[in-house]
Amino acid sequence: MELVYFACIWMLASFVKSISGMGSGMFAAPSMLLFMDIQLVVPVICTLSILQSVGLAIQYRKEFHLNDILFVLICAIPGIFMGTYALKVLSSHVLEIFMALFLICYAIWSFMHTQRVKARKNTVMAGACGFFSGFFGSTTAFAGPPLAIYVLYAGWKSEKVLGFLGCAFVLINAITCVSQYFAGLYTKEILGYLLVGVPACGVGMCLATPFIKYISQNVFRKIILLLIGFAGLISLLRVISHYF
């Protein structure tokens, strides 16, 4: 029964990510923690997220170009190192509260400013979002929301957003998985979950594909904003639950 529940979780998580480009970990982690240890949850999420991201990157490869992501990833590298250092001198809960409040405020502000966003490119914005993606990814494991903020600012159409996020998460999660492997986090128990999770993700992606073309740009933007706000809310609740 546990494996059936696990499969249902990842079908839903994969469905959400296939539509929005992000959010699978935010949806899956709280449910998985009900019956799995955190040492199992994190490697499973990272590995299955690579599978989902590869699917998005391949499906929308014609809509995406390497130069769209190159500067973002370059700026993410110092963010990762600074985030690692910040963990040594600051409480992770302080960092998480800061991120949570920022994401919630950004989502609320964006919902209040519903004017149509035109496609635009800004190197400073790309670098800042890349940096904070690496920083928050290394401190709170939420690398996605800063990237989502960038694609909303850029005003890209949904297909290009999905291709961008797919490629970004493939690279980021691949590096994470390699480090987890050398840390000895991959066990036979994780392999068992992956054997169930891989086909479940495939089903979720197939179910989501027909819906993409019926989602307008305005609705797509609202979905990403909801996921950004949801990420902030989860982070805030996670910190609060630590003290109560």
GROMACS .gro file of C-alpha atoms in nm:
model
  244
    1MET     CA    1   0.000   0.000   0.000
    2GLU     CA    2   0.289   0.235   0.075
    3LEU     CA    3   0.429   0.193  -0.277
    4VAL     CA    4   0.085   0.262  -0.429
    5TYR     CA    5   0.066   0.584  -0.226
    6PHE     CA    6   0.419   0.670  -0.338
    7ALA     CA    7   0.327   0.614  -0.703
    8CYS     CA    8   0.019   0.837  -0.672
    9ILE     CA    9   0.229   1.112  -0.515
   10TRP     CA   10   0.471   1.115  -0.806
   11MET     CA   11   0.201   1.093  -1.071
   12LEU     CA   12   0.053   1.414  -0.928
   13ALA     CA   13   0.395   1.577  -0.877
   14SER     CA   14   0.499   1.494  -1.232
   15PHE     CA   15   0.167   1.626  -1.366
   16VAL     CA   16   0.223   1.959  -1.188
   17LYS     CA   17   0.584   1.992  -1.306
   18SER     CA   18   0.495   1.904  -1.665
   19ILE     CA   19   0.244   2.190  -1.670
   20SER     CA   20   0.444   2.454  -1.481
   21GLY     CA   21   0.809   2.342  -1.509
   22MET     CA   22   0.859   2.326  -1.131
   23GLY     CA   23   0.691   2.224  -0.805
   24SER     CA   24   0.733   1.845  -0.801
   25GLY     CA   25   0.955   1.846  -0.493
   26MET     CA   26   0.731   2.093  -0.309
   27PHE     CA   27   0.432   1.867  -0.363
   28ALA     CA   28   0.605   1.534  -0.307
   29ALA     CA   29   0.827   1.607  -0.005
   30PRO     CA   30   0.559   1.674   0.262
   31SER     CA   31   0.368   1.357   0.164
   32MET     CA   32   0.679   1.140   0.143
   33LEU     CA   33   0.799   1.251   0.486
   34LEU     CA   34   0.490   1.087   0.637
   35PHE     CA   35   0.639   0.741   0.577
   36MET     CA   36   1.002   0.799   0.467
   37ASP     CA   37   1.316   0.937   0.635
   38ILE     CA   38   1.461   1.262   0.505
   39GLN     CA   39   1.777   1.071   0.404
   40LEU     CA   40   1.561   0.879   0.156
   41VAL     CA   41   1.334   1.164   0.050
   42VAL     CA   42   1.602   1.404  -0.075
   43PRO     CA   43   1.791   1.161  -0.308
   44VAL     CA   44   1.463   1.025  -0.447
   45ILE     CA   45   1.334   1.375  -0.524
   46CYS     CA   46   1.659   1.480  -0.690
   47THR     CA   47   1.677   1.167  -0.906
   48LEU     CA   48   1.313   1.171  -1.018
   49SER     CA   49   1.333   1.545  -1.081
   50ILE     CA   50   1.613   1.480  -1.330
   51LEU     CA   51   1.389   1.237  -1.518
   52GLN     CA   52   1.105   1.490  -1.530
   53SER     CA   53   1.338   1.772  -1.632
   54VAL     CA   54   1.496   1.567  -1.911
   55GLY     CA   55   1.147   1.502  -2.045
   56LEU     CA   56   1.067   1.874  -2.048
   57ALA     CA   57   1.405   1.966  -2.200
   58ILE     CA   58   1.361   1.716  -2.484
   59GLN     CA   59   0.996   1.799  -2.546
   60TYR     CA   60   1.059   2.175  -2.570
   61ARG     CA   61   1.415   2.173  -2.706
   62LYS     CA   62   1.317   2.374  -3.016
   63GLU     CA   63   1.188   2.658  -2.798
   64PHE     CA   64   1.504   2.692  -2.594
   65HIS     CA   65   1.860   2.808  -2.660
   66LEU     CA   66   2.172   2.757  -2.449
   67ASN     CA   67   2.247   3.130  -2.424
   68ASP     CA   68   1.916   3.173  -2.239
   69ILE     CA   69   2.048   2.976  -1.944
   70LEU     CA   70   2.427   3.004  -1.962
   71PHE     CA   71   2.466   3.330  -1.767
   72VAL     CA   72   2.207   3.218  -1.510
   73LEU     CA   73   2.403   2.900  -1.439
   74ILE     CA   74   2.736   3.082  -1.425
   75CYS     CA   75   2.597   3.317  -1.159
   76ALA     CA   76   2.447   3.022  -0.969
   77ILE     CA   77   2.795   2.881  -0.898
   78PRO     CA   78   2.911   3.160  -0.662
   79GLY     CA   79   2.564   3.152  -0.508
   80ILE     CA   80   2.614   2.785  -0.419
   81PHE     CA   81   2.951   2.850  -0.255
   82MET     CA   82   2.825   3.157  -0.066
   83GLY     CA   83   2.520   2.963   0.049
   84THR     CA   84   2.742   2.685   0.179
   85TYR     CA   85   2.948   2.939   0.370
   86ALA     CA   86   2.636   3.113   0.501
   87LEU     CA   87   2.523   2.786   0.659
   88LYS     CA   88   2.840   2.790   0.870
   89VAL     CA   89   2.784   3.140   1.011
   90LEU     CA   90   2.405   3.183   1.001
   91SER     CA   91   2.113   2.972   1.113
   92SER     CA   92   1.946   2.789   0.825
   93HIS     CA   93   1.612   2.895   0.974
   94VAL     CA   94   1.704   3.262   0.942
   95LEU     CA   95   1.784   3.210   0.575
   96GLU     CA   96   1.464   3.015   0.521
   97ILE     CA   97   1.247   3.281   0.687
   98PHE     CA   98   1.407   3.548   0.467
   99MET     CA   99   1.338   3.344   0.153
  100ALA     CA  100   0.984   3.257   0.263
  101LEU     CA  101   0.883   3.617   0.329
  102PHE     CA  102   1.038   3.734   0.002
  103LEU     CA  103   0.858   3.468  -0.206
  104ILE     CA  104   0.521   3.528  -0.040
  105CYS     CA  105   0.550   3.907  -0.080
  106TYR     CA  106   0.658   3.869  -0.444
  107ALA     CA  107   0.364   3.641  -0.524
  108ILE     CA  108   0.114   3.877  -0.360
  109TRP     CA  109   0.264   4.183  -0.529
  110SER     CA  110   0.260   4.013  -0.871
  111PHE     CA  111  -0.105   3.909  -0.833
  112MET     CA  112  -0.191   4.271  -0.757
  113HIS     CA  113  -0.010   4.387  -1.072
  114THR     CA  114  -0.177   4.181  -1.339
  115GLN     CA  115  -0.077   4.386  -1.643
  116ARG     CA  116   0.043   4.192  -1.946
  117VAL     CA  117   0.416   4.125  -1.933
  118LYS     CA  118   0.610   4.176  -2.256
  119ALA     CA  119   0.907   3.960  -2.348
  120ARG     CA  120   1.229   4.123  -2.227
  121LYS     CA  121   1.588   4.039  -2.144
  122ASN     CA  122   1.793   4.180  -1.860
  123THR     CA  123   2.140   4.051  -1.779
  124VAL     CA  124   2.136   4.187  -1.424
  125MET     CA  125   1.803   4.017  -1.350
  126ALA     CA  126   1.928   3.690  -1.499
  127GLY     CA  127   2.244   3.703  -1.289
  128ALA     CA  128   2.059   3.791  -0.968
  129CYS     CA  129   1.805   3.511  -1.008
  130GLY     CA  130   2.080   3.265  -1.098
  131PHE     CA  131   2.281   3.365  -0.792
  132PHE     CA  132   1.986   3.330  -0.553
  133SER     CA  133   1.885   3.002  -0.714
  134GLY     CA  134   2.226   2.862  -0.621
  135PHE     CA  135   2.224   3.035  -0.282
  136PHE     CA  136   1.880   2.917  -0.172
  137GLY     CA  137   1.932   2.578  -0.333
  138SER     CA  138   2.239   2.516  -0.119
  139THR     CA  139   2.081   2.652   0.200
  140THR     CA  140   1.713   2.555   0.182
  141ALA     CA  141   1.694   2.309  -0.114
  142PHE     CA  142   1.454   2.545  -0.297
  143ALA     CA  143   1.646   2.641  -0.612
  144GLY     CA  144   1.335   2.666  -0.829
  145PRO     CA  145   1.151   2.982  -0.713
  146PRO     CA  146   1.427   3.230  -0.813
  147LEU     CA  147   1.435   3.074  -1.161
  148ALA     CA  148   1.056   3.100  -1.177
  149ILE     CA  149   1.078   3.470  -1.089
  150TYR     CA  150   1.322   3.520  -1.376
  151VAL     CA  151   1.102   3.353  -1.637
  152LEU     CA  152   0.804   3.559  -1.521
  153TYR     CA  153   1.013   3.876  -1.555
  154ALA     CA  154   1.138   3.768  -1.898
  155GLY     CA  155   0.777   3.726  -2.017
  156TRP     CA  156   0.850   3.416  -2.223
  157LYS     CA  157   0.578   3.198  -2.366
  158SER     CA  158   0.499   2.882  -2.171
  159GLU     CA  159   0.684   2.643  -2.405
  160LYS     CA  160   1.011   2.837  -2.371
  161VAL     CA  161   0.968   2.855  -1.993
  162LEU     CA  162   0.925   2.478  -1.972
  163GLY     CA  163   1.234   2.421  -2.185
  164PHE     CA  164   1.439   2.667  -1.977
  165LEU     CA  165   1.337   2.520  -1.642
  166GLY     CA  166   1.382   2.166  -1.772
  167CYS     CA  167   1.744   2.228  -1.880
  168ALA     CA  168   1.825   2.426  -1.564
  169PHE     CA  169   1.701   2.156  -1.330
  170VAL     CA  170   1.875   1.878  -1.522
  171LEU     CA  171   2.212   2.046  -1.464
  172ILE     CA  172   2.147   2.156  -1.105
  173ASN     CA  173   1.999   1.825  -0.990
  174ALA     CA  174   2.266   1.622  -1.170
  175ILE     CA  175   2.539   1.798  -0.972
  176THR     CA  176   2.340   1.743  -0.653
  177CYS     CA  177   2.292   1.372  -0.725
  178VAL     CA  178   2.664   1.321  -0.788
  179SER     CA  179   2.751   1.480  -0.454
  180GLN     CA  180   2.484   1.269  -0.280
  181TYR     CA  181   2.620   0.952  -0.439
  182PHE     CA  182   2.973   1.016  -0.311
  183ALA     CA  183   2.823   1.095   0.029
  184GLY     CA  184   2.682   0.740   0.036
  185LEU     CA  185   2.313   0.839   0.031
  186TYR     CA  186   2.209   0.600  -0.246
  187THR     CA  187   2.103   0.259  -0.110
  188LYS     CA  188   1.909  -0.045  -0.227
  189GLU     CA  189   1.599   0.092  -0.053
  190ILE     CA  190   1.615   0.405  -0.269
  191LEU     CA  191   1.646   0.189  -0.579
  192GLY     CA  192   1.318   0.018  -0.487
  193TYR     CA  193   1.138   0.352  -0.467
  194LEU     CA  194   1.289   0.465  -0.796
  195LEU     CA  195   1.163   0.153  -0.974
  196VAL     CA  196   0.811   0.261  -0.875
  197GLY     CA  197   0.865   0.636  -0.917
  198VAL     CA  198   1.004   0.629  -1.272
  199PRO     CA  199   0.693   0.480  -1.440
  200ALA     CA  200   0.469   0.693  -1.216
  201CYS     CA  201   0.646   1.007  -1.339
  202GLY     CA  202   0.605   0.887  -1.696
  203VAL     CA  203   0.231   0.849  -1.649
  204GLY     CA  204   0.203   1.194  -1.491
  205MET     CA  205   0.393   1.355  -1.780
  206CYS     CA  206   0.175   1.180  -2.039
  207LEU     CA  207  -0.144   1.292  -1.862
  208ALA     CA  208  -0.025   1.654  -1.851
  209THR     CA  209   0.083   1.685  -2.215
  210PRO     CA  210  -0.268   1.730  -2.366
  211PHE     CA  211  -0.348   2.011  -2.120
  212ILE     CA  212  -0.051   2.234  -2.205
  213LYS     CA  213  -0.193   2.373  -2.528
  214TYR     CA  214  -0.517   2.474  -2.356
  215ILE     CA  215  -0.346   2.683  -2.087
  216SER     CA  216  -0.327   3.053  -2.175
  217GLN     CA  217  -0.026   3.266  -2.093
  218ASN     CA  218  -0.221   3.446  -1.820
  219VAL     CA  219  -0.324   3.119  -1.654
  220PHE     CA  220   0.029   2.982  -1.690
  221ARG     CA  221   0.167   3.292  -1.517
  222LYS     CA  222  -0.080   3.252  -1.230
  223ILE     CA  223   0.013   2.884  -1.187
  224ILE     CA  224   0.382   2.975  -1.148
  225LEU     CA  225   0.297   3.258  -0.906
  226LEU     CA  226   0.090   3.017  -0.696
  227LEU     CA  227   0.382   2.774  -0.685
  228ILE     CA  228   0.620   3.055  -0.580
  229GLY     CA  229   0.383   3.157  -0.300
  230PHE     CA  230   0.333   2.793  -0.204
  231ALA     CA  231   0.710   2.743  -0.179
  232GLY     CA  232   0.733   3.043   0.053
  233LEU     CA  233   0.446   2.916   0.266
  234ILE     CA  234   0.600   2.569   0.299
  235SER     CA  235   0.933   2.722   0.404
  236LEU     CA  236   0.763   2.942   0.662
  237LEU     CA  237   0.561   2.653   0.806
  238ARG     CA  238   0.872   2.434   0.815
  239VAL     CA  239   1.055   2.691   1.028
  240ILE     CA  240   0.753   2.747   1.256
  241SER     CA  241   0.708   2.374   1.312
  242HIS     CA  242   1.071   2.350   1.426
  243TYR     CA  243   1.000   2.575   1.723
  244PHE     CA  244   0.658   2.434   1.822
   0.00000   0.00000   0.00000
